[in-house]
Tab-separated table of C-alpha atoms in Angstrom:
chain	number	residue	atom	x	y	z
O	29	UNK	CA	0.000	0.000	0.000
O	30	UNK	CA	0.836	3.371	-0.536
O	31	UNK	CA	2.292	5.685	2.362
O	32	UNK	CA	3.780	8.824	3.510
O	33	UNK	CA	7.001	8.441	5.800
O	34	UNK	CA	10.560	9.648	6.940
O	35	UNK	CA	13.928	7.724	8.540
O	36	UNK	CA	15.701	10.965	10.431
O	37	UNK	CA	14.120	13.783	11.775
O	38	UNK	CA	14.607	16.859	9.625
O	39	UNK	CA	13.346	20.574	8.719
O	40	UNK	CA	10.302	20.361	6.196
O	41	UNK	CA	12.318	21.944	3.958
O	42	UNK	CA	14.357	18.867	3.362
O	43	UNK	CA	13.956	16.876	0.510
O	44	UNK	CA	13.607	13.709	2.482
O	45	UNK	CA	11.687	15.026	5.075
O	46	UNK	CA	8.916	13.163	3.990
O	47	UNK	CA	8.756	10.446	1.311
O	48	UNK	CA	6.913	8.557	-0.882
O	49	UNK	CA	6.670	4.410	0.433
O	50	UNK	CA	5.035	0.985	0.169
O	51	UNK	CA	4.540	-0.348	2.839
O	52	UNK	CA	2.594	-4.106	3.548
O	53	UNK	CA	-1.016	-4.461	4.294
O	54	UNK	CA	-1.942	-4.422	7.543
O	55	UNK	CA	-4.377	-7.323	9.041
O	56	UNK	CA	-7.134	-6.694	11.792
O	57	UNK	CA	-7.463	-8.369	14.882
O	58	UNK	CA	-8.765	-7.795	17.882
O	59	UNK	CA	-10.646	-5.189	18.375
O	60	UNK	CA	-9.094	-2.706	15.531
O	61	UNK	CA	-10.855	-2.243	12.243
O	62	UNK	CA	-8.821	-1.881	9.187
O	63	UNK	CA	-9.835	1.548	7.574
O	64	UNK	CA	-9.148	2.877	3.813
O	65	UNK	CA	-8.126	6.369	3.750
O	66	UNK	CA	-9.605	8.368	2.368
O	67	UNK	CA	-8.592	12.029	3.998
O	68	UNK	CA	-6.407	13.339	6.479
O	69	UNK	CA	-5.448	16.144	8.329
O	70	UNK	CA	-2.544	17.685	9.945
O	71	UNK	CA	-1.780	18.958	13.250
O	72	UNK	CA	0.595	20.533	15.540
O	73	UNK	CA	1.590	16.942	16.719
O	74	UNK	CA	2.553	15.868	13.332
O	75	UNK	CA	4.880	18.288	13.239
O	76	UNK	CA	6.945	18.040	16.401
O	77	UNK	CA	6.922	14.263	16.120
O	78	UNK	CA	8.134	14.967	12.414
O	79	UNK	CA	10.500	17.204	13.822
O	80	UNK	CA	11.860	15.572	16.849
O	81	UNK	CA	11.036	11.637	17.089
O	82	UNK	CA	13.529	9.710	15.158
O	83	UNK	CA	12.240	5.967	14.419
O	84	UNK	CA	14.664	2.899	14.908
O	85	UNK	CA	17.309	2.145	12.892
O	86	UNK	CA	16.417	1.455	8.789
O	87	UNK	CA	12.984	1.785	9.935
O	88	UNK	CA	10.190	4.151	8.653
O	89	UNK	CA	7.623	6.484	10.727
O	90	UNK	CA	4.392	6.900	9.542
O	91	UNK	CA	2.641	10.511	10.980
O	92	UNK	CA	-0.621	11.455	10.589
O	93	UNK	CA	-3.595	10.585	13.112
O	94	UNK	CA	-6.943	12.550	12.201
O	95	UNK	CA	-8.494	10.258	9.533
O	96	UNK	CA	-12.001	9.696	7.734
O	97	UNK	CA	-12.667	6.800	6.008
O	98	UNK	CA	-14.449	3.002	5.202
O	99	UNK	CA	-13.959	0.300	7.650
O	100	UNK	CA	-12.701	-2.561	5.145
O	101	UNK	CA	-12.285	-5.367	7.882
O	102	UNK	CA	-12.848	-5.928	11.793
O	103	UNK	CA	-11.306	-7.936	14.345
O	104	UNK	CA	-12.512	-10.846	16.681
O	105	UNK	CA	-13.547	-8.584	19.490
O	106	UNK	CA	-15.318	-5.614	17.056
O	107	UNK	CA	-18.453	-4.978	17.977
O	108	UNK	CA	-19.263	-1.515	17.214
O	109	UNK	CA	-18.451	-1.440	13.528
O	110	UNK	CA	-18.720	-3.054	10.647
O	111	UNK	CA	-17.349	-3.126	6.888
O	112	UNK	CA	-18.454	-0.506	5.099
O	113	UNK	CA	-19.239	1.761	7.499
O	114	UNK	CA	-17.950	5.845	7.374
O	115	UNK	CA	-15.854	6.798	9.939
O	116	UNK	CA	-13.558	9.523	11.702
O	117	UNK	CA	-10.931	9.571	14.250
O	118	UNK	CA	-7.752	10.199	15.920
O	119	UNK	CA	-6.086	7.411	16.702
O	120	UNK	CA	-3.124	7.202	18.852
O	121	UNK	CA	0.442	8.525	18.805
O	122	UNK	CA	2.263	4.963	19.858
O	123	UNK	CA	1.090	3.382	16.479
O	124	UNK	CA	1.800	4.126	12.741
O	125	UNK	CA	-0.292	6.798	11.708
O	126	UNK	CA	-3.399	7.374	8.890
O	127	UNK	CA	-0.940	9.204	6.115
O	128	UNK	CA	-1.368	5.689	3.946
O	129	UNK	CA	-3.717	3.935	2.595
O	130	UNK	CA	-4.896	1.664	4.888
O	131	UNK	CA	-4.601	1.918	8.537
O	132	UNK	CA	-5.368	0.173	11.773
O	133	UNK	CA	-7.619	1.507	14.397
O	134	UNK	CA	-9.080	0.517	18.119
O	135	UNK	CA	-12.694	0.674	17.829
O	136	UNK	CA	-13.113	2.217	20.610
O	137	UNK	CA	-11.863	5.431	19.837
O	138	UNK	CA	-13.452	5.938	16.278
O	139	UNK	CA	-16.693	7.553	15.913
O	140	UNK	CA	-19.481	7.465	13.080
O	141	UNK	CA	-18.775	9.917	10.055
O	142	UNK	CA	-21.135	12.802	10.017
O	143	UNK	CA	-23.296	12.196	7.234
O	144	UNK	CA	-23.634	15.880	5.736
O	145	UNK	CA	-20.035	16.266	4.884
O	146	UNK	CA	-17.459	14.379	2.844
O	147	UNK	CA	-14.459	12.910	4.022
O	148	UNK	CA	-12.453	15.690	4.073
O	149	UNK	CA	-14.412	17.983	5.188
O	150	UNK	CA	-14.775	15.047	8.632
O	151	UNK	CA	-11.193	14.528	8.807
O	152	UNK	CA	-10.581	18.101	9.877
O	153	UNK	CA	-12.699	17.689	12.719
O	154	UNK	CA	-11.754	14.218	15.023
O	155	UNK	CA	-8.457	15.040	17.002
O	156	UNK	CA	-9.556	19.257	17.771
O	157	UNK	CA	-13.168	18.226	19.153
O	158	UNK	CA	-11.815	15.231	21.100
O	159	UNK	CA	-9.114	18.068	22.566
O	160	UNK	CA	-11.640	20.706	23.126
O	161	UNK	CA	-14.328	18.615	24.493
O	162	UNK	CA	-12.495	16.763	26.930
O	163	UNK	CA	-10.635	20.132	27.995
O	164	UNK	CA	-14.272	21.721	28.575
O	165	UNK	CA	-16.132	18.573	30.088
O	166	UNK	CA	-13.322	16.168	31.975
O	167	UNK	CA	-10.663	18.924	32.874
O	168	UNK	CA	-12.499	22.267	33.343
O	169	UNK	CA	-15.623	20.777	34.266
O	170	UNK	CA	-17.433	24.137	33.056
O	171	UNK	CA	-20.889	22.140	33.552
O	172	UNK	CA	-19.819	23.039	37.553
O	173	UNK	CA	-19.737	26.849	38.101
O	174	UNK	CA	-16.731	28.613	39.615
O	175	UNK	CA	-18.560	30.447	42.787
O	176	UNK	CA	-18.495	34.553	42.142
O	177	UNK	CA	-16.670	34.223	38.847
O	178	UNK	CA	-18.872	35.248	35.568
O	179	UNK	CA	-20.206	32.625	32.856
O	180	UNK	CA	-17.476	32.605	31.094
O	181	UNK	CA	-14.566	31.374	29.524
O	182	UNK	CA	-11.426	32.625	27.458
O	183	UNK	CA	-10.146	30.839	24.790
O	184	UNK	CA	-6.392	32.154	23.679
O	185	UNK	CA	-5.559	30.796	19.789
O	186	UNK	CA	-9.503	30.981	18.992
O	187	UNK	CA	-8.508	30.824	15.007
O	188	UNK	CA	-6.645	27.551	15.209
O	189	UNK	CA	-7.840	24.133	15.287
O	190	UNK	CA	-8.539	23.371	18.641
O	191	UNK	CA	-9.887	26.843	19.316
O	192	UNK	CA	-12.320	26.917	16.371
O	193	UNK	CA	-14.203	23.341	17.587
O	194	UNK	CA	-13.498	25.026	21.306
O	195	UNK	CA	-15.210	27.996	20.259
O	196	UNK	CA	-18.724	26.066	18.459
O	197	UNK	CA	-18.434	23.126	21.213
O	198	UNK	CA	-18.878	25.940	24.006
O	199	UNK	CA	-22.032	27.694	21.994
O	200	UNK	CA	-23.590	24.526	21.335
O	201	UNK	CA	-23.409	22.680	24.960
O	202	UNK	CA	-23.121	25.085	27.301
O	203	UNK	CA	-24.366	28.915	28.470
O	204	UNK	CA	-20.877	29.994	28.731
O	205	UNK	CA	-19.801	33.361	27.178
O	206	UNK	CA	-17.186	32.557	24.878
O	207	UNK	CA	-14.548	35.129	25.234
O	208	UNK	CA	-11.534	34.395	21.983
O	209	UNK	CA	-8.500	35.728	20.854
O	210	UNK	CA	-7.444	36.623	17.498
O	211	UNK	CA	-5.434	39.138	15.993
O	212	UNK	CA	-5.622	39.342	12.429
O	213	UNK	CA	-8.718	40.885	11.187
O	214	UNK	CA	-9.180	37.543	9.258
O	215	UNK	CA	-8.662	35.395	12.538
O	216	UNK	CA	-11.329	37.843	13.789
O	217	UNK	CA	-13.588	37.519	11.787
O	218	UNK	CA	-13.503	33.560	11.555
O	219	UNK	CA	-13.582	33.224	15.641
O	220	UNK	CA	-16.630	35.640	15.284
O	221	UNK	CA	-18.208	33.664	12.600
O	222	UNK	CA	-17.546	30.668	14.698
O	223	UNK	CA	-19.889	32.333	17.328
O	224	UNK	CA	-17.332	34.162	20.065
O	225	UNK	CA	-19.294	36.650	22.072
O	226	UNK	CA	-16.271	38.694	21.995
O	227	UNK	CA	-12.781	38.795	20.430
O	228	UNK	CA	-9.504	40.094	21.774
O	229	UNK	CA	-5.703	40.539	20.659
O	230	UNK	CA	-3.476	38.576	21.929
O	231	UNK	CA	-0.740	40.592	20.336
O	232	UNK	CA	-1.620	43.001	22.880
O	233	UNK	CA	-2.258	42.320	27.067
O	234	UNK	CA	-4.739	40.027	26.985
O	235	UNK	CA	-5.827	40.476	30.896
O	236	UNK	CA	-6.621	44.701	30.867
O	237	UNK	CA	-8.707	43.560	27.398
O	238	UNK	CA	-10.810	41.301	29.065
O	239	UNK	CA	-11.597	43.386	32.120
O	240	UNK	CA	-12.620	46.079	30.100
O	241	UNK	CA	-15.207	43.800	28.943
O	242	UNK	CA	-17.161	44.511	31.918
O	243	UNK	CA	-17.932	41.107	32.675
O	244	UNK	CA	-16.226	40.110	35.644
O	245	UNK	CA	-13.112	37.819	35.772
O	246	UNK	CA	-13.931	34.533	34.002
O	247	UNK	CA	-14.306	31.468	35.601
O	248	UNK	CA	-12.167	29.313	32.993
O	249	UNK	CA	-9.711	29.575	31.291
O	250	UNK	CA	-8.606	27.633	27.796
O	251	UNK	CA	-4.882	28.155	26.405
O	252	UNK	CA	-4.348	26.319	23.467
O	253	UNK	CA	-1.463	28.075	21.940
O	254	UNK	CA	2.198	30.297	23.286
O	255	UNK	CA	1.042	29.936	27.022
O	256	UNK	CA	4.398	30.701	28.443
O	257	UNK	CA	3.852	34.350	26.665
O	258	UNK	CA	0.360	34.732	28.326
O	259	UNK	CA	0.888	33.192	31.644
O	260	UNK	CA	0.808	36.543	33.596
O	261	UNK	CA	-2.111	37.652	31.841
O	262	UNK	CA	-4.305	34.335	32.056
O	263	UNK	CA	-2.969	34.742	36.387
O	264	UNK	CA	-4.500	37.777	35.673
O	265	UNK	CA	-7.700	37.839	34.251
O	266	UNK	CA	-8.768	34.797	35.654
O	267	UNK	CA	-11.564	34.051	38.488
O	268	UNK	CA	-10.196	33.318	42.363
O	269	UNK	CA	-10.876	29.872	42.565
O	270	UNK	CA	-11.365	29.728	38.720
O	271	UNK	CA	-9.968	26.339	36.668
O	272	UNK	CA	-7.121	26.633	33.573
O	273	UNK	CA	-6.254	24.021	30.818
O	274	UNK	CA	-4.025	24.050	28.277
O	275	UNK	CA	-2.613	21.643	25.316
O	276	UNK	CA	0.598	23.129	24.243
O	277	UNK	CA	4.584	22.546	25.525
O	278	UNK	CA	5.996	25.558	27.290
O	279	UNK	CA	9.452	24.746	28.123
O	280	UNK	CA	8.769	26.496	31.369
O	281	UNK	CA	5.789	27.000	33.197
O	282	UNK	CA	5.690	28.356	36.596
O	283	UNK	CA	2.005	27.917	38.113
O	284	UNK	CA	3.387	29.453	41.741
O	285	UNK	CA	1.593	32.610	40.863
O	286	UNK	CA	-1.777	30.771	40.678
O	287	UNK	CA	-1.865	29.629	44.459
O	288	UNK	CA	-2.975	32.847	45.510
O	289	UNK	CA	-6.073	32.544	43.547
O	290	UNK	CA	-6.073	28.824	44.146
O	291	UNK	CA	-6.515	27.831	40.508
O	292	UNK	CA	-6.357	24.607	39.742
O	293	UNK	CA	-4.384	23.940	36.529
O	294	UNK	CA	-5.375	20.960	34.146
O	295	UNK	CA	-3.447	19.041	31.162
O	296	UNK	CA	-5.933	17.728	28.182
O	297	UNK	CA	-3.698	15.505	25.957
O	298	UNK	CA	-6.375	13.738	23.978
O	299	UNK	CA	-4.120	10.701	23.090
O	300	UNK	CA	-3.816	9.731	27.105
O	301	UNK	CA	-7.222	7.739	26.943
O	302	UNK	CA	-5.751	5.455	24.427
O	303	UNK	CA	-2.045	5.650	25.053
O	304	UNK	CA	-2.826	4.039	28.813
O	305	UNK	CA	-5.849	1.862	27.789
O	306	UNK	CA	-7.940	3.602	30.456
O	307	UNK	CA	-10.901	1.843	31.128
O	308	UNK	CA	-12.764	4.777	29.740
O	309	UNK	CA	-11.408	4.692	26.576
O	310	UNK	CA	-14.748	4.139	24.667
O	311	UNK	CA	-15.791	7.736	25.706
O	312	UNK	CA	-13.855	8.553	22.758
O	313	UNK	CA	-16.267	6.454	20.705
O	314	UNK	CA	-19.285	8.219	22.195
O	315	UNK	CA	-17.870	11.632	22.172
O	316	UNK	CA	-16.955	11.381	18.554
O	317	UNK	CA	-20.504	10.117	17.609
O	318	UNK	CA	-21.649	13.300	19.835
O	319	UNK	CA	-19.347	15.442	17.326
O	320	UNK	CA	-20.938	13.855	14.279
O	321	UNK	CA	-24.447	14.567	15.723
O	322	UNK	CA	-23.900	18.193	16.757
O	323	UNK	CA	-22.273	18.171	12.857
O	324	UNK	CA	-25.454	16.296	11.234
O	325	UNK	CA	-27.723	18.613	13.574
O	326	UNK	CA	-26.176	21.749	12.131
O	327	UNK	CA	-24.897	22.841	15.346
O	328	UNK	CA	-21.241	22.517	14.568
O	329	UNK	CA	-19.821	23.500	11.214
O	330	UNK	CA	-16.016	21.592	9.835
O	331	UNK	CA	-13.257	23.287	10.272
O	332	UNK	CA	-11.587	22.511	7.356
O	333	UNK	CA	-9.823	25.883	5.663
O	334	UNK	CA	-8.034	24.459	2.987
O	335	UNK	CA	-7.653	20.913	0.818
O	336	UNK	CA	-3.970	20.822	-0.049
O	337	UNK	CA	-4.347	18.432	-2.258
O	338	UNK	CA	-3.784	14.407	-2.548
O	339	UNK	CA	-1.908	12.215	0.049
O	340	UNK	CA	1.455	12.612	-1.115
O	341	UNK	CA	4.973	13.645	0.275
O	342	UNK	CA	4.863	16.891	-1.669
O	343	UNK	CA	1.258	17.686	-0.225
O	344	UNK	CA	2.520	16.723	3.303
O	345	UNK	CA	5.328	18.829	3.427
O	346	UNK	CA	3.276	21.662	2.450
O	347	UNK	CA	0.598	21.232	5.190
O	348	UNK	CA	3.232	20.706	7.254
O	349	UNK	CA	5.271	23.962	6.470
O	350	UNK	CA	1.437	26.022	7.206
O	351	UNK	CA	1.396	24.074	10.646
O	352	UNK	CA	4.230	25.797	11.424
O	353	UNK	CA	3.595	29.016	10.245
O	354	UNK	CA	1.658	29.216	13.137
O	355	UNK	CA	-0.502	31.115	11.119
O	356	UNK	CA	-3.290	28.496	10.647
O	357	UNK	CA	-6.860	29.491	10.600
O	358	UNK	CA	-8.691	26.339	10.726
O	359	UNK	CA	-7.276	22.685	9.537
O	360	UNK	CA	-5.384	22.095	6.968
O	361	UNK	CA	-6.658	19.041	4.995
O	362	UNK	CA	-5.158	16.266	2.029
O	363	UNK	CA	-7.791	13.702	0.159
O	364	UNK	CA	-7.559	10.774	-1.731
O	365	UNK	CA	-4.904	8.671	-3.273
């Protein structure tokens, strides 16, 4: 089958950064369904593994994780798919990834395609929401209210993938007001159309911004992007007793100057469920079908930006190379063969 890999970590810009392969099929067993590929999209993660993670000796590493798709064959212990059915995921950063064309998957972390959009359009969506909704639900907890703190919660990096599911996740399940930053006036405008309450630069002090608002101090906060830059202002703005998650890998990060306000500070990595084989794994499943239902409902729009093109090396490397712009608005997606 045909695949998408590298031997050595290297700059995208390197010709063998990423390369063309064949690579055998992969059998099903257990409880993993063999899926054909049939879009994919990149992420943040793709590139620091890319970047950073060099595979054995003579050996290949295949990236890529969000993936939408047709379950070709099941294993023994599959019980919530079967062939031919549509699907999206995630899958999990300790196996070969979905840049190929075939690709194994635990059932229990794939969810049911939404039926109103095409593959690519689906593949945008699996590894963000699963971020974003765990962040809101199992680490914030925003369905408990912070006592004295307002409704509300601010999102920093509102334009890029996990803030723009974030952003419509928050509208659609919650009363929150969605505070976002942005600070392009295209950024802007997307986080606006994506149904923020209210915007604000995070080229600028985020924490005087908010306040002037008017308000009061938000009860949660959601830092999905350059947290180290913004860690005085999220101390800042935030409620006494309020909660704060974030995704990304400050080299530092000193939480001292939260005790005062006694925030309690979470970590949402969305691969943990599956990495550890946590007996709650299968909320994936269901979270992912509540993704494609809030989708199919018209609740939740893709967040798809851009098709790069097909699943190649040359396609890759260009996704890649926007990933790292850090300039994203929205996901960046490939489809077909």
């Amino acid at each position: 089958m045909r695949a998408v890999a590298y031997k050595t970590p290297q700059p995208i810009s390197a010709e063998t950064s990423l390369i063309d392969v064949e690579l055998p099929m992969p059998e099903a067993g257990g409880h993993d369904l063999l899926v054909e590929i049939k879009a994919v999209s990149v992420n943040p993660v793709d590139v620091k593994v890319r970047a950073h993670s060099a595979p054995p000796a003579d050996e290949l590493k295949v990236l890529g994780w969000d993936a939408a798709g047709v379950v070709k064959a099941i294993g023994a212990d599959v019980t919530l798919f079967k062939p031919g059915d549509e699907v999206f995921y995630s899958g999990v950063i300790s196996r070969p990834g979905s840049n190929a064309e075939f690709h194994l998957v635990d059932e229990r972390i794939v969810g049911a395609k939404p039926k109103s959009l095409d593959f690519a359009a689906a593949a945008a969506l699996p590894l963000t929401s699963i971020t974003a909704y765990e962040a809101l639900f199992d680490r914030l907890k925003v369905q408990d209210a912070v006592s004295g703190a307002a409704r509300s919660i601010l999102i920093i990096g509102g334009a890029g993938g996990v803030g723009s599911i974030a952003i419509q996740i928050a509208r659609a399940l919650t009363d929150l007001t969605v505070i976002a930053t942005a600070s392009r006036p295209e950024t802007q405008d997307w986080v606006k159309e994506l149904g923020a309450h209210h915007v604000v630069d995070h080229s600028k002090p985020i924490a005087p911004q908010v306040a002037a608002l008017g308000i009061g101090a938000p009860g949660f906060i959601f830092s999905t992007t350059n947290t180290d830059s913004h860690i005085g202002d999220i101390v800042e703005a935030i409620a006494p007793q309020g909660r704060f998650a974030l995704i990304d890998d400050p080299k530092t990060l000193d939480i001292v100057p939260f005790k005062r306000k006694a925030v309690s500070v979470h970590w949402e990595l969305m691969f943990t469920r599956p990495l550890y084989g946590t007996p709650d794994m299968i909320e994936q499943h269901k979270l992912l079908n509540k993704i494609s239902e809030l989708v199919d409902d018209g609740k939740i729009r893709t967040t798809l930006s851009e098709i790069v093109g097909p699943i190649n090396a040359a396609n890759l490397k260009t996704a890649h190379a926007m990933v790292e712009s850090g300039r994203m608005k929205g996901k960046a997606v490939l489809a077909g063969f």
